[in-house]
Coordinates of C-alpha atoms in Angstrom, one line a residue:
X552 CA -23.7 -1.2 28.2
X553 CA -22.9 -1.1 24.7
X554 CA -22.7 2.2 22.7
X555 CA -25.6 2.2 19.8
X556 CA -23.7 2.2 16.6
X557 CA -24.7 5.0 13.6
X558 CA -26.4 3.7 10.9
X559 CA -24.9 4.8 7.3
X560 CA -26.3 4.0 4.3
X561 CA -27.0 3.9 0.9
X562 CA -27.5 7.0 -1.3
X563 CA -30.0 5.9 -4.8
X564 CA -31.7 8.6 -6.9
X565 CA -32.0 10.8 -3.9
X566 CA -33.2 8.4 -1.0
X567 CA -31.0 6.9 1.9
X568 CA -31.5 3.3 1.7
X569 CA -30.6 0.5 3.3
X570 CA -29.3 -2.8 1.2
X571 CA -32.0 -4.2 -0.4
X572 CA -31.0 -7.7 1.7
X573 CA -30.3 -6.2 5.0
X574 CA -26.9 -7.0 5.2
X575 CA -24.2 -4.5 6.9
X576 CA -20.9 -4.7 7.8
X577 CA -19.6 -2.8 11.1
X578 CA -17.3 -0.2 10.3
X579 CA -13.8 0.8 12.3
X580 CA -12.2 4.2 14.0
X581 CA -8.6 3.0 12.6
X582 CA -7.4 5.4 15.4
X583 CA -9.5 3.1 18.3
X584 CA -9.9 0.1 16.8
X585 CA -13.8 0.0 17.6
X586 CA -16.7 0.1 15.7
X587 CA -18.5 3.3 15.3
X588 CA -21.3 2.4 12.5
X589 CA -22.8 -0.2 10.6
X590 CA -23.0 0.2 6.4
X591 CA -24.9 -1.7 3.8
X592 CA -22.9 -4.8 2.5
X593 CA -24.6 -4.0 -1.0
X594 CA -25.4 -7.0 -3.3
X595 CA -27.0 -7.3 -7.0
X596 CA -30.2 -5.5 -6.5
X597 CA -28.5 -2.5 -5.1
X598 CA -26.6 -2.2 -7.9
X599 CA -29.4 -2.4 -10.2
X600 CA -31.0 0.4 -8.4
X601 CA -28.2 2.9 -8.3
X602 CA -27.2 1.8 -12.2
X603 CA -31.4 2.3 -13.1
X604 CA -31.2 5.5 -11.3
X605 CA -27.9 6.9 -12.9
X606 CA -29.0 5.9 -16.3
X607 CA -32.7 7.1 -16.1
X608 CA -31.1 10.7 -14.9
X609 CA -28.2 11.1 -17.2
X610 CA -30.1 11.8 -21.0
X611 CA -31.1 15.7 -18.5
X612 CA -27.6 16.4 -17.3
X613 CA -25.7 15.5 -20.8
X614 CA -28.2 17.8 -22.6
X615 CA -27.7 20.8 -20.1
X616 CA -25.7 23.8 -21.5
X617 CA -21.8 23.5 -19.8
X618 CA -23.0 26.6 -17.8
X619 CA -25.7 25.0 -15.9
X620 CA -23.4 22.2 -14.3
X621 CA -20.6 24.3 -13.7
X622 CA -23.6 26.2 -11.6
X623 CA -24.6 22.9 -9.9
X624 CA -20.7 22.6 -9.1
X625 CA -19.9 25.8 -7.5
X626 CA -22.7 25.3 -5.5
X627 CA -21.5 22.4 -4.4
X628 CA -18.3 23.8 -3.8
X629 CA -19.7 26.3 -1.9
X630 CA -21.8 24.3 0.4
X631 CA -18.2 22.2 1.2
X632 CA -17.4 24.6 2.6
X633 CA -20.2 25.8 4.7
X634 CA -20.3 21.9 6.0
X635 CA -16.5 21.5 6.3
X636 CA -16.6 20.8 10.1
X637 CA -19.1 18.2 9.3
X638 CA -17.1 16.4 6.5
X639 CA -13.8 16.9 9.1
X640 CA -15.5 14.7 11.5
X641 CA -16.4 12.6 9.3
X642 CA -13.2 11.9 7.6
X643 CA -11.3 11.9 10.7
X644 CA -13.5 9.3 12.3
X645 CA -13.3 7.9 9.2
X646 CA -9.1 7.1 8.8
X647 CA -8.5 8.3 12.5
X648 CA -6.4 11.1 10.6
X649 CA -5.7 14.7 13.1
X650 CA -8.2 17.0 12.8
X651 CA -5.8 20.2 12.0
X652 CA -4.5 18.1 9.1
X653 CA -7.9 17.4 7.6
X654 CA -8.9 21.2 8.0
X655 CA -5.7 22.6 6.4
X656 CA -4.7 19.9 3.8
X657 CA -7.8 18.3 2.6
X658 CA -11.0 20.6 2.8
X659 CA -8.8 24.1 0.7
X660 CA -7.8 21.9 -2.3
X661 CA -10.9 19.4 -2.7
X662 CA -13.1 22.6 -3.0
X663 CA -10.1 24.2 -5.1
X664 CA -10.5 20.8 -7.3
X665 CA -14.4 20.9 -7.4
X666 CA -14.2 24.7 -8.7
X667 CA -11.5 24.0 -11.1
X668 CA -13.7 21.0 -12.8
X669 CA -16.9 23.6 -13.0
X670 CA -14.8 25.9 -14.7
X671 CA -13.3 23.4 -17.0
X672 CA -16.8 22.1 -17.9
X673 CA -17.2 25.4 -20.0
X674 CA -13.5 24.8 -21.8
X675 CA -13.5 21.7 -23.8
X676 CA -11.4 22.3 -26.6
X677 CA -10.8 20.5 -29.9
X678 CA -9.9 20.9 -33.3
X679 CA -11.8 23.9 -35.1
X680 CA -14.3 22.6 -38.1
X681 CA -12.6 22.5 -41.5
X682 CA -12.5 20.7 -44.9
X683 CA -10.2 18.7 -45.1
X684 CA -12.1 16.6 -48.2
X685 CA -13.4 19.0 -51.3
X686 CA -17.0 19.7 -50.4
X687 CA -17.5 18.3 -46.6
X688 CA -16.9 20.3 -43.5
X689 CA -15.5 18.2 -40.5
X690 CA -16.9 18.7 -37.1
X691 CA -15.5 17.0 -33.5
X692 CA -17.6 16.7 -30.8
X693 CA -16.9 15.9 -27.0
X694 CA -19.6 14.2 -25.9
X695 CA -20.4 12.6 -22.2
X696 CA -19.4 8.9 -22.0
X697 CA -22.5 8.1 -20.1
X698 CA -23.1 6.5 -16.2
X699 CA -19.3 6.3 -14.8
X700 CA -18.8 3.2 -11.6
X701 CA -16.0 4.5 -9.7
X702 CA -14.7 3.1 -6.7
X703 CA -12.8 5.3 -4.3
X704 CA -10.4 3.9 -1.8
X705 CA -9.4 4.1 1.7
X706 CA -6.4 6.3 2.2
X707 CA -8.1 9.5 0.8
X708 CA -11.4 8.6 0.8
X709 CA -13.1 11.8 0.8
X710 CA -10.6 13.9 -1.3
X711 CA -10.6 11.1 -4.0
X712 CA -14.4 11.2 -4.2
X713 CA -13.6 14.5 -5.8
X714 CA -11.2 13.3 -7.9
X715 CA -13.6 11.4 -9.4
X716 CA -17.5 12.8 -9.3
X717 CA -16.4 16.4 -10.3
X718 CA -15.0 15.6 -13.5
X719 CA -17.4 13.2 -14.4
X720 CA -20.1 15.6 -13.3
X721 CA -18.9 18.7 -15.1
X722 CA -18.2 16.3 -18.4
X723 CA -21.7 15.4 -18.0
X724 CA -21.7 12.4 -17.2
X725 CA -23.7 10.5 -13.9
X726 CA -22.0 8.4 -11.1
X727 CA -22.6 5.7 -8.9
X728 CA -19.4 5.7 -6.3
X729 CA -18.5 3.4 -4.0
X730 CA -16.3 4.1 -1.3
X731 CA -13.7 1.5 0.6
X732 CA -15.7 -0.6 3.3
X733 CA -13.5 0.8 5.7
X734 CA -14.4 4.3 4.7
X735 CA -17.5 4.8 4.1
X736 CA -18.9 7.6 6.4
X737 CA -17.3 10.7 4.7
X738 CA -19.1 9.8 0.9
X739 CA -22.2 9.2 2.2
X740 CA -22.3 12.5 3.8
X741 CA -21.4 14.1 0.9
X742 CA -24.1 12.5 -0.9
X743 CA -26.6 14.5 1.4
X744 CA -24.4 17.3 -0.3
X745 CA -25.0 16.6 -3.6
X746 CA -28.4 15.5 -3.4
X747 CA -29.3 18.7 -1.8
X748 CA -27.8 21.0 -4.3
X749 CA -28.9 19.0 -7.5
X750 CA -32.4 19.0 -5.6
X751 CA -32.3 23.3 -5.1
X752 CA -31.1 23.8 -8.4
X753 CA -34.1 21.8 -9.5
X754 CA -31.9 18.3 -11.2
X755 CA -33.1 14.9 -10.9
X756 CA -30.9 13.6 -7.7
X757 CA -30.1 10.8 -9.8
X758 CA -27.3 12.1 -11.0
X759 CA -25.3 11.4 -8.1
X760 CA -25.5 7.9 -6.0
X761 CA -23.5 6.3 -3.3
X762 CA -23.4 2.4 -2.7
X763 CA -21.9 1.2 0.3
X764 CA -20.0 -2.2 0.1
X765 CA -16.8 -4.8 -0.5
X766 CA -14.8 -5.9 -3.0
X767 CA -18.0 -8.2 -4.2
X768 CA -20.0 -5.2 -4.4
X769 CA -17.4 -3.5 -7.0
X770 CA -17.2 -6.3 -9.0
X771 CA -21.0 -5.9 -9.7
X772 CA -20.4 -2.3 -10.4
X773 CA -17.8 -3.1 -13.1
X774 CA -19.3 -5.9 -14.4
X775 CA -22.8 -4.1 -14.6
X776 CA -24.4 -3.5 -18.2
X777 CA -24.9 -0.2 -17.7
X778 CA -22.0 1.7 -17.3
X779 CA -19.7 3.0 -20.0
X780 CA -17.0 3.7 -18.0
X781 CA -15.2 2.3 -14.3
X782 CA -12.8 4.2 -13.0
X783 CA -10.5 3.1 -9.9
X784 CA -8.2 4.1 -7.1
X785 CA -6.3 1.0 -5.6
X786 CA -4.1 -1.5 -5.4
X787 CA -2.8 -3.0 -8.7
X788 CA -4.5 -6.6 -7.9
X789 CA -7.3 -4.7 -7.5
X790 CA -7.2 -2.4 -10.7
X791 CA -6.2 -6.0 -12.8
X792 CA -9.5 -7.6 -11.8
X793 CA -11.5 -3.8 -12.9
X794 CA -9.8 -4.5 -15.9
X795 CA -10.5 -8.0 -17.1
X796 CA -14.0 -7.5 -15.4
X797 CA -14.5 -4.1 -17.9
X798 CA -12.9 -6.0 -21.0
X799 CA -15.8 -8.7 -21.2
X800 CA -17.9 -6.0 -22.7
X801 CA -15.4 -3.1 -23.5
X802 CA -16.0 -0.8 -21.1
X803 CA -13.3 2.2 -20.7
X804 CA -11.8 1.6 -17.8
X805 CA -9.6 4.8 -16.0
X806 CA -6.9 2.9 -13.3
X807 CA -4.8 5.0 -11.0
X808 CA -3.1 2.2 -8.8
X809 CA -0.1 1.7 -6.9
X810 CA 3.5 3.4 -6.5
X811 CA 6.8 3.2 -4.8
X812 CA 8.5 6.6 -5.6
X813 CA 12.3 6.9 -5.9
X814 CA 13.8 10.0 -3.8
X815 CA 17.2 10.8 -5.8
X816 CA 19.2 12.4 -3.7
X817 CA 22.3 13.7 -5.1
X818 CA 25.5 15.1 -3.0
X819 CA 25.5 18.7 -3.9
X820 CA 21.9 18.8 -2.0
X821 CA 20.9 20.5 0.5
X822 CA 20.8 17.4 3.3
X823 CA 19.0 19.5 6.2
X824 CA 15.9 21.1 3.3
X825 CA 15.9 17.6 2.0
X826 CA 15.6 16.0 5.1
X827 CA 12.8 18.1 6.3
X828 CA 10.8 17.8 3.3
X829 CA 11.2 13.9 2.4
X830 CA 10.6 13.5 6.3
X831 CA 7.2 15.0 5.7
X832 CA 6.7 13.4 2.0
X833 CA 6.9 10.4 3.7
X834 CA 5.3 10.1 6.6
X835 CA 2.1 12.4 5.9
X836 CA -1.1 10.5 6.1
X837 CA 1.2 7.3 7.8
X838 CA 2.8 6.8 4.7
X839 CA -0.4 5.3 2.6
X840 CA -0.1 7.4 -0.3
X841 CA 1.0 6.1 -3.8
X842 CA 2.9 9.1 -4.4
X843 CA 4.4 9.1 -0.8
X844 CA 8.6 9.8 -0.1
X845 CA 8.9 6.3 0.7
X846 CA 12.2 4.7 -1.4
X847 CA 14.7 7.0 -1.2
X848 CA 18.3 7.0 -3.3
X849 CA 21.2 8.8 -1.5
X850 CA 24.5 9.2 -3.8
X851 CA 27.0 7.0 -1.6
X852 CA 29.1 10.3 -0.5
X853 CA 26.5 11.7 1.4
X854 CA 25.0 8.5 3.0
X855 CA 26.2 8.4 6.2
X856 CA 25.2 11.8 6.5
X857 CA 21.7 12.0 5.2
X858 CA 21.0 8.8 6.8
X859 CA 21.5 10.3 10.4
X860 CA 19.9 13.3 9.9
X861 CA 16.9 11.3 8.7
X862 CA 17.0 9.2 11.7
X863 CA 16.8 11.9 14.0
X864 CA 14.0 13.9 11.8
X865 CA 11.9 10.4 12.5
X866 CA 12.6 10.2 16.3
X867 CA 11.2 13.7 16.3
X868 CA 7.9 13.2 13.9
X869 CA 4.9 12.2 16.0
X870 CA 1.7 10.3 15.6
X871 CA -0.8 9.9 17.7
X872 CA -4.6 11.1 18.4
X873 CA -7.1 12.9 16.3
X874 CA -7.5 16.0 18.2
X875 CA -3.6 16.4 18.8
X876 CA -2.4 19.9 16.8
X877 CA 1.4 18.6 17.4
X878 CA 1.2 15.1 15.5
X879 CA 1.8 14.6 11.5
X880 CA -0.3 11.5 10.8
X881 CA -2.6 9.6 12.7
X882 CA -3.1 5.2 12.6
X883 CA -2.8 3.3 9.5
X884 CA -6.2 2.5 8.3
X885 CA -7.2 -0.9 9.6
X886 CA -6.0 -4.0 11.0
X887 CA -4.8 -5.6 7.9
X888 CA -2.7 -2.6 6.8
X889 CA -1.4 -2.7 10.5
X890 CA -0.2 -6.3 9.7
X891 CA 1.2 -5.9 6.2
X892 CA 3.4 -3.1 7.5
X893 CA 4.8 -5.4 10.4
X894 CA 4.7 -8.0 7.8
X895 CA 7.5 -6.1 5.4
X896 CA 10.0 -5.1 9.1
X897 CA 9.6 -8.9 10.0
X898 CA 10.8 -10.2 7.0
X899 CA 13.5 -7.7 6.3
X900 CA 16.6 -9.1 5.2
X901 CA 19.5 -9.6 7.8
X902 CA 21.5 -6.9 5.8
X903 CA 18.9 -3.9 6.1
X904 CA 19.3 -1.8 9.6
X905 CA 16.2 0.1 11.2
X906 CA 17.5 3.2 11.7
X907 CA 14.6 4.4 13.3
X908 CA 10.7 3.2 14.5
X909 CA 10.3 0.0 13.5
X910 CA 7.1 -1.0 15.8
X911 CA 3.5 -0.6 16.8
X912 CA 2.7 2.1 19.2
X913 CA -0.1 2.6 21.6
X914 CA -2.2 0.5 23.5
X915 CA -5.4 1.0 21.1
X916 CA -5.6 1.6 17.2
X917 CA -3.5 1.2 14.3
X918 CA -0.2 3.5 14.8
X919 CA 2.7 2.9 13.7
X920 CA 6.5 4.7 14.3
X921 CA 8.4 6.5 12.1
X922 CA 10.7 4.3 10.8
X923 CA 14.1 4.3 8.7
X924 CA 15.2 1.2 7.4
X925 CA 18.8 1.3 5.5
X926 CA 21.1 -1.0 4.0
X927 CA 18.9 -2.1 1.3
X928 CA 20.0 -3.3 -2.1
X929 CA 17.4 -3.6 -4.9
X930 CA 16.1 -6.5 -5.4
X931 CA 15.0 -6.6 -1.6
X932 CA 11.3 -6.8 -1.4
X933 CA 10.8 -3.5 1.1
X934 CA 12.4 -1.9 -2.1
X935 CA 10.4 -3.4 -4.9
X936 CA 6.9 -3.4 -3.6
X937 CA 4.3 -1.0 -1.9
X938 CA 4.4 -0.5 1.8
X939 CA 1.7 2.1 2.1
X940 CA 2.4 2.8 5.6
X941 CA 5.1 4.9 7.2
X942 CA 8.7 3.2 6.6
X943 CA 11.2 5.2 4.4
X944 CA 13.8 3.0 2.9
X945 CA 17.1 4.3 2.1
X946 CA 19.8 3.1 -0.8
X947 CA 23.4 4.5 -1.4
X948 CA 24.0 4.9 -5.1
X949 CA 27.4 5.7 -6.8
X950 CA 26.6 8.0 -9.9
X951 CA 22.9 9.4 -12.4
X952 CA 23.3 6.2 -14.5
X953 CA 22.6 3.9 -11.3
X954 CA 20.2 6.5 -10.2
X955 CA 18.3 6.1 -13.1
X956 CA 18.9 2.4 -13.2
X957 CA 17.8 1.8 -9.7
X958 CA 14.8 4.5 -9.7
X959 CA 13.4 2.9 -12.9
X960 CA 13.6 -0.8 -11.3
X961 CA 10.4 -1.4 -9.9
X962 CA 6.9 -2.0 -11.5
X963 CA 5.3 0.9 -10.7
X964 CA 5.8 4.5 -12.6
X965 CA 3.5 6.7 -10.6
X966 CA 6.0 9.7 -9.2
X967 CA 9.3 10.7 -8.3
X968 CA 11.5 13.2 -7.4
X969 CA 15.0 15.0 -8.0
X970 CA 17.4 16.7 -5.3
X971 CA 20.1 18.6 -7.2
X972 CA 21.2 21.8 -7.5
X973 CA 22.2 21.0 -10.8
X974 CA 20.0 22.2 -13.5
X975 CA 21.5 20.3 -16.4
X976 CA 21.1 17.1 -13.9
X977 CA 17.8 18.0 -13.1
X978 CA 16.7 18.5 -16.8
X979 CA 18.5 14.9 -17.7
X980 CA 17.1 12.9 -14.6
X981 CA 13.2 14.4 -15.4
X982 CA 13.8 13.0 -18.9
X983 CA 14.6 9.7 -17.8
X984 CA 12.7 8.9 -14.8
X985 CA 10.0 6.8 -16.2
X986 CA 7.2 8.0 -13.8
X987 CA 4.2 10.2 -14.5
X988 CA 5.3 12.7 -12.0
X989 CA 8.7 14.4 -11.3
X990 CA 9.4 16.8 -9.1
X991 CA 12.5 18.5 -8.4
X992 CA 14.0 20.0 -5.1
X993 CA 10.3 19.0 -3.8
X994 CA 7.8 16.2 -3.1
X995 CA 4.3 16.0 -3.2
X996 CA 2.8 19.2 -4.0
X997 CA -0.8 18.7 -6.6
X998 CA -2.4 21.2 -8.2
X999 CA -6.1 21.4 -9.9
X1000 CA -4.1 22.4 -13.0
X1001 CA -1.7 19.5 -13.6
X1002 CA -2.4 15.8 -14.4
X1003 CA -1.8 13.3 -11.5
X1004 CA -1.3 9.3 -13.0
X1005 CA 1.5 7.1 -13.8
X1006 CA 2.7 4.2 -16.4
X1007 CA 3.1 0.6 -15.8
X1008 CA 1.6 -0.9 -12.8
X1009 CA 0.4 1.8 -12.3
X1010 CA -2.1 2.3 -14.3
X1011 CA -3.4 4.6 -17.0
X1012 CA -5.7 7.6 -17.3
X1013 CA -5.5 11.1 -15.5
X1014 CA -7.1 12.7 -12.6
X1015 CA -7.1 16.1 -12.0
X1016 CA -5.9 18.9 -14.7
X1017 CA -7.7 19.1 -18.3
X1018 CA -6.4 15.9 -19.4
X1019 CA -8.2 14.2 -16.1
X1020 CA -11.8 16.1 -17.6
X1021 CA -11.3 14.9 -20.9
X1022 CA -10.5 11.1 -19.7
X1023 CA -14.5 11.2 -19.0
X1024 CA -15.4 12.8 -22.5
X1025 CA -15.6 11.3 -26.1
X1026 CA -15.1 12.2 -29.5
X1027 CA -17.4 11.8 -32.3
X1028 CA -16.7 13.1 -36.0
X1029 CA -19.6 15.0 -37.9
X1030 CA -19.2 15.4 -41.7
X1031 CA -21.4 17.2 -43.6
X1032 CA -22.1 18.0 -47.3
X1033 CA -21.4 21.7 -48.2
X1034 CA -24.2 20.7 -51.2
X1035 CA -26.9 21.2 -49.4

């Protein structure tokens, strides 16, 4: 006997729908490696729906008062978490990631997030009117772009959801979202969210819509006439392609792509803190996270030394199955990412050293060990390009300027970090890391409050923080005749 898989689908101005063609794809436990559901393989004509419904919805939300979505958004809030067990499941069937961790680390701040952008819908500031010609007063405006396509991705797929449908939502905009193929299961539950809140609070369902699909499907998305905005979490092939796609009819296009984080560690640090916090930086959520501790710089007189003590922190992380309280992550996401991972030890140059891990593990899923790989130098390609799995790479450098030097040499600029007890250092490193995040003496902490998006490769735009609200805004200049 086979097990009857569940059948997800569609979410379009308030119905669950299958594709319009019947097509599905099967979709994956990462942490079994057998399918669990089916989703719509969405095509042109689901597109068109969700885009007719978004559009024929959004003229209502733009032109409520800030205080009436920011009440649709606490509500929403609220009802996270009054379902929170159900999104859990979800998500961890989803990515195979442990229950506890989803619980503790994902469900506080995405409803932190979702009440932050309801606040912020009721705080859009600009400059005060004024005449600044003889006999006009000059108004700004922050208007709603319009109907956003953003496309969510697999590593976070429920958490950056939020990231994008509650600023676009409190900014008034409407959304059409479409989650990873791999991932779909946690989105489309919180579509029955949504749609159940905008339909208490009396608001045309509309608003919110979920399309399930591939790469083929987001391509319609961006390519679609009707959106004034597509926004993307993803690999930087992936954010290229939004990009030309959006420039054929000038779409704004919001990018948050790839990173490979430098670690600077310097010798006056604290090697046992630092260890214990890059061991976690790095490894949480398997490594597949674009701000993860992954490319770390050790000044060459404390090398041999952090190195061990790394080695031994890996031996001791575990990962393993969903339901166990004692693991840190769970599988990487799906076979592919299984194989790129064992794709970047395989071809690792004959000077490198695993330190530790270095292998598949388990009879069934997508796990992956802890693994230390020193020895590097920097134009090796484990240093240069994105992993997204759970391998820390270690470098020795010799004094800041190489530091710098070596941090700064790779295409992507999303964060970083700084381990010094050394102010002055600290100050002068933070000034010349070329990332959009620096932290010092830590790794990894976001808050609702602060912006979250790098340069380069990768990408441009904000999420979270005021800056991430007004990426989904507009500005329009009214002048008017003090004659009368």
């Amino acid at each position: 006997m086979t097990t009857a898989l569940r059948r997800l689908r569609n979410y379009i101005d308030g119905e669950f729908r299958d594709a319009a063609d019947g097509r599905t794809t099967e979709v994956v436990n990462p942490a079994t490696g057998e399918a669990y559901a089916t989703a719509p393989l969405s095509g042109a004509a689901d597109v068109d729906a969700a885009m007719a419904a978004a559009e024929a919805a959004f003229p209502a939300w733009r032109d409520l008062v800030p205080a009436e979505r920011q009440k649709v958004l606490l509500k929403i809030a609220d009802r996270f978490e009054e379902r929170a067990e159900e999104l859990i499941a979800a998500e961890s069937e989803n990515c195979g990631k442990p229950i506890a961790l989803v619980r503790s680390e994902e469900i506080p701040p995405m409803v932190d997030q979702i009440r932050f952008f309801a606040g912020a819908a009721r705080m859009l500031e600009g400059r005060s009117a004024g005449e600044y010609m003889e006999g006009f007063t000059s108004i700004i405006r922050r208007e709603p772009v319009g109907v956003c396509a953003q496309v969510a991705p697999w590593n976070y797929p429920m958490m950056m959801a939020v990231w994008k449908f509650a600023p676009a939502l409190a900014a008034g905009n409407t959304v059409v979202i479409k989650p990873s193929d791999t991932t779909p299961a946690s989105t489309v539950l919180i579509a029955d969210i949504i749609g159940s809140v905008l339909d208490e609070l009396g608001h045309s369902r509309g608003v919110f819509n979920v399309i399930c699909g591939d790469r083929e499907t987001g391509r319609l998305m961006v390519e679609h006439k009707v959106p004034a905005m597509a926004s993307i979490t993803g690999s930087v092939r992936a954010g290229m392609q939004v990009a030309e796609s959006a420039s054929k009819d000038l779409k704004r296009v919001h990018l948050e792509l790839g990173g490979k984080a430098p670690v600077v560690v310097f010798e006056d640090t604290d090697i046992a803190k630092a260890v214990e916090d890059i061991t976690v930086a790095g490894y949480f959520n398997a490594g597949q996270d674009c701000t993860a501790a992954t490319r770390v710089l050790v000044q060459d007189s404390i090398h041999d030394e952090f190195v061990a003590a790394l080695a031994k922190a890996a031996s001791e992380t575990k990962t393993g199955a969903v339901d166990d309280e004692d693991v840190l992550y769970g599988p990487l996401n799906n076979a592919n990412q299984l194989k790129q991972v064992k794709g970047f030890i395989e071809r690792l140059p004959a000077h490198a050293k695993i330190e530790a891990g270095g292998e598949q593990v388990g009879e069934k899923g997508y796990f992956f060990a802890p693994t230390v790989v020193s020895g590097l130098k920097q134009g090796d390609e484990i240093v240069q390009q994105e992993v997204f799995g759970p391998v820390i790479t270690v470098q020795s450098f010799s004094d800041e300027k190489q530091a710098v030097e070596w941090a700064n040499g790779v295409e992507y600029a999303l964060a970083s970090s700084v381990w010094t007890k050394d102010h002055g250092r600290a100050m002068r490193m933070s000034k010349s890391l070329d990332f959009g995040c620096v932290w010092i003496n830590t790794h990894i902490p976001l808050v609702a409050e602060m912006p979250h998006g790098g340069f380069k490769k990768s990408g441009y735009g904000k999420d979270l923080s005021s800056y991430g609200f007004e990426d989904y805004t507009r500005i329009k200049h009214v002048m008017t005749s003090l004659d009368g």
